[in-house]
Coordinates of C-alpha atoms and ligand atoms in Angstrom, one line a residue:
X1 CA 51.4 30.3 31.7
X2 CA 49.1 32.0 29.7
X3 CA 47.7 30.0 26.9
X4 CA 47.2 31.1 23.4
X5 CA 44.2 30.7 23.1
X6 CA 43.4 33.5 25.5
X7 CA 46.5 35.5 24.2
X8 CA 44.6 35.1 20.6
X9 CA 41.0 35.9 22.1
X10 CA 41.2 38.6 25.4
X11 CA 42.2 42.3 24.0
X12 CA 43.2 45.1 25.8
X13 CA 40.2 47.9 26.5
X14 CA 40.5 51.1 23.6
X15 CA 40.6 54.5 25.2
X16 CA 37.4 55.6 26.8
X17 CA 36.1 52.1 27.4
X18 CA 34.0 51.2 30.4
X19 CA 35.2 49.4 33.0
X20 CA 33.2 47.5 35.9
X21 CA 35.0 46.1 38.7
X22 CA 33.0 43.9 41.0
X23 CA 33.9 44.0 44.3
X24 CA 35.4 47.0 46.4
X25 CA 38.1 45.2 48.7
X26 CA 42.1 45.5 47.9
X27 CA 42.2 44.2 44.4
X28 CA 39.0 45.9 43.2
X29 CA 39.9 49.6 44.7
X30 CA 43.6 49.6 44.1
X31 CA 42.6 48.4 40.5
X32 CA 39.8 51.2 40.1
X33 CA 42.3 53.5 41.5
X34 CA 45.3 52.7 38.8
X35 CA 42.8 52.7 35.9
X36 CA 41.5 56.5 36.3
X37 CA 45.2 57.7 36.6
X38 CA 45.5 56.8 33.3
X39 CA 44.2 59.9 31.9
X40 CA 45.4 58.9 28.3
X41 CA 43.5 56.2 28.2
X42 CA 40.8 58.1 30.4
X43 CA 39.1 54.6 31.1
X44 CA 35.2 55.0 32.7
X45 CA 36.3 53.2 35.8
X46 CA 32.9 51.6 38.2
X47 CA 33.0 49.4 41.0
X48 CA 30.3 47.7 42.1
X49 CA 30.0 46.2 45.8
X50 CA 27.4 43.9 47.4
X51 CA 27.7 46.3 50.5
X52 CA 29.3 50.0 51.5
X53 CA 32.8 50.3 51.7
X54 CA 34.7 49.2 53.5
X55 CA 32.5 45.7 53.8
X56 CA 31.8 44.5 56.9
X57 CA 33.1 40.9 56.4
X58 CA 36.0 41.5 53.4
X59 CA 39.1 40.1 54.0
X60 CA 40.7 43.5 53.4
X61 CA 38.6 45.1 56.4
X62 CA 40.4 44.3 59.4
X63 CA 42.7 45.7 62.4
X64 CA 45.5 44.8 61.1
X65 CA 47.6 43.1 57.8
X66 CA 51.2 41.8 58.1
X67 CA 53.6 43.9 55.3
X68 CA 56.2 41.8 54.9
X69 CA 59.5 41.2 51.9
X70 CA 60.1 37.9 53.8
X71 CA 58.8 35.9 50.6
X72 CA 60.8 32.6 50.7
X73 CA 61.9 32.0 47.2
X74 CA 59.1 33.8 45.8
X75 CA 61.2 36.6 44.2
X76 CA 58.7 38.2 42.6
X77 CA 56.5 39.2 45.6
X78 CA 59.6 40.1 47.6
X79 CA 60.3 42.9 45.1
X80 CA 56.3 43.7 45.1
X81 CA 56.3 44.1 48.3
X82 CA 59.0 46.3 48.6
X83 CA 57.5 48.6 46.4
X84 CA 54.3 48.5 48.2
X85 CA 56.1 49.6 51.7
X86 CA 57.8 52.5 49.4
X87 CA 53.9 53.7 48.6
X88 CA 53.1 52.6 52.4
X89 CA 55.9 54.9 53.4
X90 CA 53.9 57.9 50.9
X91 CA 50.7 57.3 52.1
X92 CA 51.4 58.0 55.8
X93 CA 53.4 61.1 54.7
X94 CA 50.1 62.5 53.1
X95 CA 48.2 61.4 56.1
X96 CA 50.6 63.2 57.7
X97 CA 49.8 66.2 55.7
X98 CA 46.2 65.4 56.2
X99 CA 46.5 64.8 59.9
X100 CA 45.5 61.3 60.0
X101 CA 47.7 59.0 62.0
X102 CA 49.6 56.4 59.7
X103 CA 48.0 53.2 57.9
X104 CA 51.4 51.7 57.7
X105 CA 54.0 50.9 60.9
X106 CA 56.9 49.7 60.3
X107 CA 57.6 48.0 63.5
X108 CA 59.9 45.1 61.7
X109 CA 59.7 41.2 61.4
X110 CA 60.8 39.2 63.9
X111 CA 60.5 35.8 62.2
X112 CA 61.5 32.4 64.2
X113 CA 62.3 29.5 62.9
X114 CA 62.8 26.3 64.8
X115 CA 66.0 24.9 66.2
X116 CA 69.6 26.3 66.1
X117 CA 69.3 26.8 61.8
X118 CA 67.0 28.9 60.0
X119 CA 64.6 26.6 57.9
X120 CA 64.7 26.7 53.9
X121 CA 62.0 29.0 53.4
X122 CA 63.7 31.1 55.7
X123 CA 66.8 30.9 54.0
X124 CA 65.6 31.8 50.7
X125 CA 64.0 34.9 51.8
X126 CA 67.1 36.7 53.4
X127 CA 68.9 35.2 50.5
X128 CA 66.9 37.0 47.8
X129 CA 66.4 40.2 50.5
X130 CA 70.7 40.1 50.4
X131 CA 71.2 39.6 46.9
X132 CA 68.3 42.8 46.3
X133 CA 71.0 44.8 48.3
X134 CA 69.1 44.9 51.6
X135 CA 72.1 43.3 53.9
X136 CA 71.7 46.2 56.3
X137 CA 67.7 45.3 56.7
X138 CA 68.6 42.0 58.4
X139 CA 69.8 40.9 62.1
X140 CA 69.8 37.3 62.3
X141 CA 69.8 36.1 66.1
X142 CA 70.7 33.3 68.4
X143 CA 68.5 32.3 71.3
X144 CA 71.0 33.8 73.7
X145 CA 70.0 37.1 71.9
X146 CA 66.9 36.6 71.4
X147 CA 66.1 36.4 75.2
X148 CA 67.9 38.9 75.9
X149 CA 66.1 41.0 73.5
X150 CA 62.5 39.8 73.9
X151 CA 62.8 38.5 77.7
X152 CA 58.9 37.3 77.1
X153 CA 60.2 35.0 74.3
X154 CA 62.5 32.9 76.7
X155 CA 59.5 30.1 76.9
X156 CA 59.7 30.2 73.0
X157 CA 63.4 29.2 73.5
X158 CA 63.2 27.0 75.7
X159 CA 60.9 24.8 73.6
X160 CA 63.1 24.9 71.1
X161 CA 62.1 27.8 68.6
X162 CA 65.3 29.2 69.1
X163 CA 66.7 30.7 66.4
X164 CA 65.2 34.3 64.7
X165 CA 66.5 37.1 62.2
X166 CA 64.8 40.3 62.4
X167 CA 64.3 42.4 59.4
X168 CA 63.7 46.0 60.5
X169 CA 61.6 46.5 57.2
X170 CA 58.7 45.5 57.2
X171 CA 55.2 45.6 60.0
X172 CA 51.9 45.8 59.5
X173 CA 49.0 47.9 58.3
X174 CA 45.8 49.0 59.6
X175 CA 43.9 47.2 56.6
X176 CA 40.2 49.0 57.3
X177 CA 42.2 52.4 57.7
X178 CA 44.0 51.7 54.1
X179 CA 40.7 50.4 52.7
X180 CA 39.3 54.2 53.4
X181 CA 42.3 55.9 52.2
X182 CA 42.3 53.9 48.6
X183 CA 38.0 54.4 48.6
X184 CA 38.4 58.5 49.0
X185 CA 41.7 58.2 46.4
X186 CA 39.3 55.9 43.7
X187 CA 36.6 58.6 44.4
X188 CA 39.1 61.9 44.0
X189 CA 40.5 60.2 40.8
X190 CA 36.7 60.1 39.2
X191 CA 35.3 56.6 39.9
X192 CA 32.0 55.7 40.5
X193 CA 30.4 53.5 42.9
X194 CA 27.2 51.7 43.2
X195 CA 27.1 50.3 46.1
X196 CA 24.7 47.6 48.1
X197 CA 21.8 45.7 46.4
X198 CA 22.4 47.4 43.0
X199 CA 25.8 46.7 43.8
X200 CA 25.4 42.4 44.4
X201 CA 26.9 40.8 41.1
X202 CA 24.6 38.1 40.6
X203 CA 25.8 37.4 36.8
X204 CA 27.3 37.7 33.9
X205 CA 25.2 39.7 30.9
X206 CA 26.4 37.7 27.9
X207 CA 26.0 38.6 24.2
X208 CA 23.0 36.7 22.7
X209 CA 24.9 36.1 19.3
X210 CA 28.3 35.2 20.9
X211 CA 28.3 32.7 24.3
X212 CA 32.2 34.1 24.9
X213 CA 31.4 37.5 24.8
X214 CA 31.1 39.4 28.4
X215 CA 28.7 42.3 27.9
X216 CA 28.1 43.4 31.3
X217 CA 26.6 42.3 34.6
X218 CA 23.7 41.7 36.5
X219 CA 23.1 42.8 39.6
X220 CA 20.5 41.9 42.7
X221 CA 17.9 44.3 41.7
X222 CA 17.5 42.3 38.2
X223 CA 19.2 45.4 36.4
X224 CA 21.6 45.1 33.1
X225 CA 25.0 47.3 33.6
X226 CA 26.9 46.8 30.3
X227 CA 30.5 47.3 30.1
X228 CA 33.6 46.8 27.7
X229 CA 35.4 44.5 30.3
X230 CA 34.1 43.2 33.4
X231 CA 36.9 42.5 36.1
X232 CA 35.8 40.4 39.2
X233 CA 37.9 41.2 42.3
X234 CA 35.5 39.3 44.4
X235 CA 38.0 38.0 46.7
X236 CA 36.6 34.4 48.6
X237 CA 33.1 35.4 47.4
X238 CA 34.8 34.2 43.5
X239 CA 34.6 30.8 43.1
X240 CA 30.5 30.7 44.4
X241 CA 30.0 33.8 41.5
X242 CA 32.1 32.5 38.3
X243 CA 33.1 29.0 37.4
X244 CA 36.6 28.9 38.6
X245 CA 37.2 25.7 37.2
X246 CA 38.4 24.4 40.6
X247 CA 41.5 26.4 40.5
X248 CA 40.5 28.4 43.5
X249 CA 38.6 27.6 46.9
X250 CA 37.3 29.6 49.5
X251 CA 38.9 28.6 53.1
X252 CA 37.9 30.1 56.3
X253 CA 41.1 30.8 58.6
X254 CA 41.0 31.9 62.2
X255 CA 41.8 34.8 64.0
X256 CA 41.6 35.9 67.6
X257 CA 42.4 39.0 70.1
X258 CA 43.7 39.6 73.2
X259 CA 43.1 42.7 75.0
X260 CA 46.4 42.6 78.2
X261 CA 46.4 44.1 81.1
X262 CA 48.6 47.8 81.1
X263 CA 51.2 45.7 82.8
X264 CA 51.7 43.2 80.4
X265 CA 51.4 45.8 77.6
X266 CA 54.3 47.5 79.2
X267 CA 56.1 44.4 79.1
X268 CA 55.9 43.5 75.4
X269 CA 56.5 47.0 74.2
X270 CA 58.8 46.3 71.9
X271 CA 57.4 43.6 70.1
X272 CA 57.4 43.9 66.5
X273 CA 55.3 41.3 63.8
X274 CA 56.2 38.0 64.6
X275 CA 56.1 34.8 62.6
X276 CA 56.3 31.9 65.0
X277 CA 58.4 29.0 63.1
X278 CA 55.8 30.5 60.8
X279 CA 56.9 27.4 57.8
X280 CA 56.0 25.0 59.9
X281 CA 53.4 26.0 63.0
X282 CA 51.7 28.6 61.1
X283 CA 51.1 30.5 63.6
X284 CA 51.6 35.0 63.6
X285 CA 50.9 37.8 65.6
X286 CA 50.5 41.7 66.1
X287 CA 52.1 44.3 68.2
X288 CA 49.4 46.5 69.7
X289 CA 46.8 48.1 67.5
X290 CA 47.3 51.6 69.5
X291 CA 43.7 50.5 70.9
X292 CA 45.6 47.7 72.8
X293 CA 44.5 44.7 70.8
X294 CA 47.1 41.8 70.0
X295 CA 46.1 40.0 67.2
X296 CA 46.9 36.4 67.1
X297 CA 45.9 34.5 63.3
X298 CA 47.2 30.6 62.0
X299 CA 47.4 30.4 58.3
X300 CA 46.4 26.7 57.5
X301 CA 44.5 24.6 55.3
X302 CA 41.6 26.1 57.2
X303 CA 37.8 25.4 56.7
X304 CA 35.5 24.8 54.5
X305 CA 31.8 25.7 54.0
X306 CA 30.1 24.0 51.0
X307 CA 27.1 25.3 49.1
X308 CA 24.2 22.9 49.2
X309 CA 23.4 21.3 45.7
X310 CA 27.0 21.9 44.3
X311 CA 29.4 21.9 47.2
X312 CA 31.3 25.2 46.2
X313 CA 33.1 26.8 49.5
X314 CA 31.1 29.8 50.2
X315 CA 32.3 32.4 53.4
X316 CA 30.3 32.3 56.1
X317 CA 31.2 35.6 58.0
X318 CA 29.8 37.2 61.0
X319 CA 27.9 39.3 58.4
X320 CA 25.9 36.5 57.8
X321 CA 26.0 34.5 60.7
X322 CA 25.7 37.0 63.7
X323 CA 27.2 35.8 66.5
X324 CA 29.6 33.2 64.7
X325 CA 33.0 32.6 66.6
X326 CA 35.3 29.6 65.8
X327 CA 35.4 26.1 65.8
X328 CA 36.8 24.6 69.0
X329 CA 39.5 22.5 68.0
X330 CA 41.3 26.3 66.7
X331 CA 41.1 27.6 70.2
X332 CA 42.5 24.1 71.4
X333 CA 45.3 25.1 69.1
X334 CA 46.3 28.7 69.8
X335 CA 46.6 27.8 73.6
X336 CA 48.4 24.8 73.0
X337 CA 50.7 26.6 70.4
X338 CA 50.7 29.5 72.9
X339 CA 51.6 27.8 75.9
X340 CA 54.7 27.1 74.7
X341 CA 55.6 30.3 72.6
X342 CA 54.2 33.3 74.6
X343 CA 52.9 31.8 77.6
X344 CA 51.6 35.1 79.0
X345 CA 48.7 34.7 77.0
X346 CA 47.8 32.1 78.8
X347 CA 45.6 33.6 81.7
X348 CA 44.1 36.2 79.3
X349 CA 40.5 36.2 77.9
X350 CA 39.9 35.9 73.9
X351 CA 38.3 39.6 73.5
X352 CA 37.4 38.4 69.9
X353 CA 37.0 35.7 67.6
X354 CA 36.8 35.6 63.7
X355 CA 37.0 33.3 60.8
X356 CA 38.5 35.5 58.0
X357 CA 38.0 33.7 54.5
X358 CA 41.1 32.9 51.9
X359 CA 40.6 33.0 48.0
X360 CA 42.7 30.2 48.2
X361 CA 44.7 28.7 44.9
X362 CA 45.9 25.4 44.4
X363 CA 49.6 27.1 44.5
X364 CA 49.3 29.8 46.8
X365 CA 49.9 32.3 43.4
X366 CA 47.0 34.8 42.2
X367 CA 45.4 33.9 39.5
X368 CA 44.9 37.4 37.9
X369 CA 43.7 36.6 33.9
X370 CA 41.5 36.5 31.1
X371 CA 39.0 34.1 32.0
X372 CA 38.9 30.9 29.2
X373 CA 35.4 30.5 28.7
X374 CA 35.2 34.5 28.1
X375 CA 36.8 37.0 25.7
X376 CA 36.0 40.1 28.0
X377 CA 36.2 38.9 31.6
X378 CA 39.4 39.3 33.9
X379 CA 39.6 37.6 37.1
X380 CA 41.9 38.2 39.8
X381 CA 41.2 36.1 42.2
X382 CA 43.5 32.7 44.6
X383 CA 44.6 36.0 47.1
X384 CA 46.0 32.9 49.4
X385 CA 45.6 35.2 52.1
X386 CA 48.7 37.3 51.3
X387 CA 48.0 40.6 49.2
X388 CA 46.9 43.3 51.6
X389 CA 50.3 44.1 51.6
X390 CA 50.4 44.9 48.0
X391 CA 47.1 47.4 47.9
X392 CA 49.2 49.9 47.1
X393 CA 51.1 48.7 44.1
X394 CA 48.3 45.5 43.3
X395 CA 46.4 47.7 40.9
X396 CA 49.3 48.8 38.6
X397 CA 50.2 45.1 38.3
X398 CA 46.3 44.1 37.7
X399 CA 46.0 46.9 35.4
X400 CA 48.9 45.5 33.5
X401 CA 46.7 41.8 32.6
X402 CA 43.5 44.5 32.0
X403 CA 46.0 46.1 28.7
X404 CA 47.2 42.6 27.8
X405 CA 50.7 43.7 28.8
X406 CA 53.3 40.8 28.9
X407 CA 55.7 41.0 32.1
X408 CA 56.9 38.4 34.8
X409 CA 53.8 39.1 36.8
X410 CA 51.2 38.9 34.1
X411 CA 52.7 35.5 33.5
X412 CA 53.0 33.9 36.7
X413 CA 49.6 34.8 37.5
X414 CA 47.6 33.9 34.2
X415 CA 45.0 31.6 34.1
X416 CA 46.4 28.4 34.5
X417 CA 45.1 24.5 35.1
X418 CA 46.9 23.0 38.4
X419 CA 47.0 20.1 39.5
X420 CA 46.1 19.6 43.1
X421 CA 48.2 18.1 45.6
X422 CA 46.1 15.0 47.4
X423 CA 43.6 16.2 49.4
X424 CA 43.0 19.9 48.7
X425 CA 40.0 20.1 48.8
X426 CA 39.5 17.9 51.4
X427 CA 39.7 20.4 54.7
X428 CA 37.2 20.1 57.7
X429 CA 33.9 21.4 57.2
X430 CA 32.5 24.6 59.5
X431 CA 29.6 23.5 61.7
X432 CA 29.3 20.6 59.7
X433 CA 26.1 18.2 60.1
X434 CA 27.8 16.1 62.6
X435 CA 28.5 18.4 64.6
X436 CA 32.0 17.5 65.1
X437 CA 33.3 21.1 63.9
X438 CA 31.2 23.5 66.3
X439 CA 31.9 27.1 67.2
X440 CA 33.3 28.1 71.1
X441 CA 30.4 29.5 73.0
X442 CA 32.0 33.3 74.2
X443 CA 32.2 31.7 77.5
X444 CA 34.5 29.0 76.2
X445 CA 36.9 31.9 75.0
X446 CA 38.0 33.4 78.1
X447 CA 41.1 32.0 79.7
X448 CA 39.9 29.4 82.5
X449 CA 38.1 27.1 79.8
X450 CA 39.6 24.6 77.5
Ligands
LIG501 C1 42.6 35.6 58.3 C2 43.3 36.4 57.2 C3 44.5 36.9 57.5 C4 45.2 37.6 56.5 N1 46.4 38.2 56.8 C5 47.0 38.9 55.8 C6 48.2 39.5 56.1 O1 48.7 39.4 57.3 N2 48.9 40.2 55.2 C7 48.4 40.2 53.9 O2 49.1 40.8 53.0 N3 47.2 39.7 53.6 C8 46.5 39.0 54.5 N4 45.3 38.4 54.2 C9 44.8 38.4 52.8 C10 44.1 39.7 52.4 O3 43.2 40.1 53.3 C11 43.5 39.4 51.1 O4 44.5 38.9 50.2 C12 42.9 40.6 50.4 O5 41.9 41.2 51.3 C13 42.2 40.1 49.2 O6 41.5 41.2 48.6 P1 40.3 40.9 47.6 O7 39.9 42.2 47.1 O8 40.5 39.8 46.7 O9 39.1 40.4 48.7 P2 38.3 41.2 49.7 O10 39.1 42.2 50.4 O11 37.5 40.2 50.6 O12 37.2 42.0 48.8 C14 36.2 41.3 48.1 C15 35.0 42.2 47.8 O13 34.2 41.6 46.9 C16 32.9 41.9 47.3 N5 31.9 41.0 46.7 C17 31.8 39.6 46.9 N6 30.8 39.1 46.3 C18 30.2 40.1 45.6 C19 29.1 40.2 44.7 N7 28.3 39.2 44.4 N8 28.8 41.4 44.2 C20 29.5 42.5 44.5 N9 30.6 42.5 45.3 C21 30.9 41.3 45.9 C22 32.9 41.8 48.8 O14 31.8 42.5 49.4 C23 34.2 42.5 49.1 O15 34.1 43.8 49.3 C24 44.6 37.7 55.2 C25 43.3 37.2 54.9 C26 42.7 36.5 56.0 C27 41.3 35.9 55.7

């Protein structure tokens, strides 16, 4: 909940104010983008970025991003995301018009969910998808039908992750693809960009006669850019550039790709997004990319990599560790997980390897906010490692907290102090001292080893 005190002290931006957004990823554009709409208010909307867009090691620039309703009993980003796949829907139609192929395919969710019952979280997702009307988006399936459906899934069943419901809304995105399409829609709509080392927030310009008041920023080349509200959308990069207070960690999660023979290709031509006993295992996967890449990723309490002198989490990315793939105990876990749920993997090379990194909160919710310790800073930050989905809709709901507006979103993602459950921030450490977490050598990733 947001407090009072930052109800009493954070005021919406007067017409004609300057803006700065740090970071040009999916909260940063699509919240540059719904500011310069707003040509009453006809905000000076910049967007500062340590590197061009799209950044080589964002979370936001990748082959692919699951869209998904399928929200548990999180309501709120159900209906979210159901008006981010309407926009989804709108974007391809102008890349249509544009001829660009589509950002958005809406190939369904075919989410399992272990033995003969649906879990909970499962439950509560088609519940709230019934009772918003949507009856007619869902097939729930036995293992009988499942097989016969998805013949490569009969493994799957076997082992005992036999029971699905398909919801034919829903898919993925081509993130880097969408990432272009909001930066040339911020840059029609008037905003500016400075981008690289004039671009690298390195921190805060504060008033000398008031310690709360946010005046601007500072960037790498030791320059002042003053602004009227500073917004930091620096995704896993934002608890190693603000004081967080703790609220949010950056967590390094793993991803991999497959590249199958034409034959297998052929043979899993109908597969759609799938969640594998997703509550539980973790584990998720792609249909091919068009350039016949499955993705494969495991959303888990991942890695960490702390800072020297103050232990803050801080993403180490291919960017700035060429040649970085991931640890061996993760590929020890997608084959064994893979064995038993699409065991066609198993004689196929790992084409590609990535640790993607998760502003991760202590309850999986954004925090999007004033800042406490600030009268003019916003941050929206604790992505969890599930808001690509929104970029089209994320900015209007951002861009509600920027004008102080008071709605079930702005609420449920203010500022707030959580407590952590035991041993959040204890996760395993990437290439740690010891040695005991160490990166696959590429060799180690094709099929024969391990
Ligand atoms: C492995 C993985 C899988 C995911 N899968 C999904 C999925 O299937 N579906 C889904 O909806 N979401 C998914 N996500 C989450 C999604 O990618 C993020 O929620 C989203 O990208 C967050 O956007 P962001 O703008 O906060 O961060 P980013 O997109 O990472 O952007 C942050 C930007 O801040 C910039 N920045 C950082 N520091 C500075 C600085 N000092 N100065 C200037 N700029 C700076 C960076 O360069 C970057 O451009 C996944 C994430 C990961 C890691």
């Amino acid at each position: 909940m947001q407090s009072n005190h930052q109800k009493e002290t954070y005021q919406a931006p007067n017409a004609g104010s300057k803006i700065i957004i740090v970071g040009g990823g999916c909260f940063g554009l699509s919240t540059a983008y719904s500011l310069a709409l707003n040509k009453e208010k006809n905000y000076k909307v910049w967007v500062y970025d340590r590197e061009q867009i799209p950044v080589r090691d964002a979370a936001s620039n990748d082959i692919s991003k699951v869209v998904r309703m399928d929200y548990g009993d999180e309501r709120l980003c159900m209906e979210l995301a159901i008006d981010s796949i309407e926009i989804w829907n709108q974007w391809n139609q102008e890349r249509h018009e544009q001829r660009l192929p589509p950002v958005y395919h809406n190939t369904g969710m075919l989410v399992f969910s272990g033995e003969g019952e649906l879990c909970e979280n499962e439950k509560h997702s088609l519940r709230h998808i019934r009772a918003a009307g949507h009856d007619d988006w869902i097939e729930e399936l036995n293992a009988e039908e499942i097989v016969s459906r998805y013949p490569y899934f009969e493994t799957a069943v076997k082992n005992g992750i036999s029971c699905a419901y398909y919801n034919k809304i829903g898919g993925w995105c081509n993130s880097a693809e969408a990432i272009k399409h909001i930066y040339n829609k911020c840059k029609d709509a008037g905003v500016q960009f400075v981008l690289g080392d004039e671009g690298c927030f390195t921190g805060l310009e504060i008033d000398k006669n008031n310690i709360r008041s946010v005046i601007g920023i500072r960037t790498k080349t030791g320059n002042t850019h003053l602004a009227d509200r500073v917004v930091m959308c620096t995704g896993s990069w934002t608890s190693s550039v603000v004081n967080m207070h703790k609220q949010v960690i950056a967590t390094g999660q793993v991803v991999i790709h497959f590249k199958p023979s034409e034959e297998i290709k052929q043979i899993l031509n109908n597969l759609p997004v799938w969640f594998g006993d997703f509550s539980r295992a973790g584990f998720y996967g792609f249909p091919d990319n068009g350039d016949g890449i499955f993705k494969i990723a495991k959303h888990s309490t991942g890695y960490l990599n702390p800072r020297r002198g103050d232990n803050v989490s801080v993403p180490r990315t291919q960017s700035t560790n060429e040649g970085d793939t991931i640890p061996v105990q993760a590929v020890r876990d997608f084959r064994e997980y893979l064995r038993k749920f699409l065991p066609l993997t198993d004689d196929l090379d790992i084409t590609y390897s990535r640790v993607c990194w998760y502003s991760d909160s202590i309850d999986g919710q954004f925090i999007i906010g004033a800042h406490p310790d600030y009268d003019n800073l916003i941050v929206a930050a604790g992505d969890s490692g599930h808001a690509m989905k929104f970029l089209p809709m994320m900015g209007t709901r951002i861009t509600e907290v920027i004008e102080n507006k008071d709605t079930e979103y702005t609420r449920a993602w203010a500022w707030r102090k959580v407590v952590p459950r035991h041993g959040f921030y204890d996760r395993p450490i990437l290439v740690d001292d010891n040695h005991t977490v160490r990166m696959v050598t590429s060799a180690e990733l094709r099929s024969s080893k391990i």
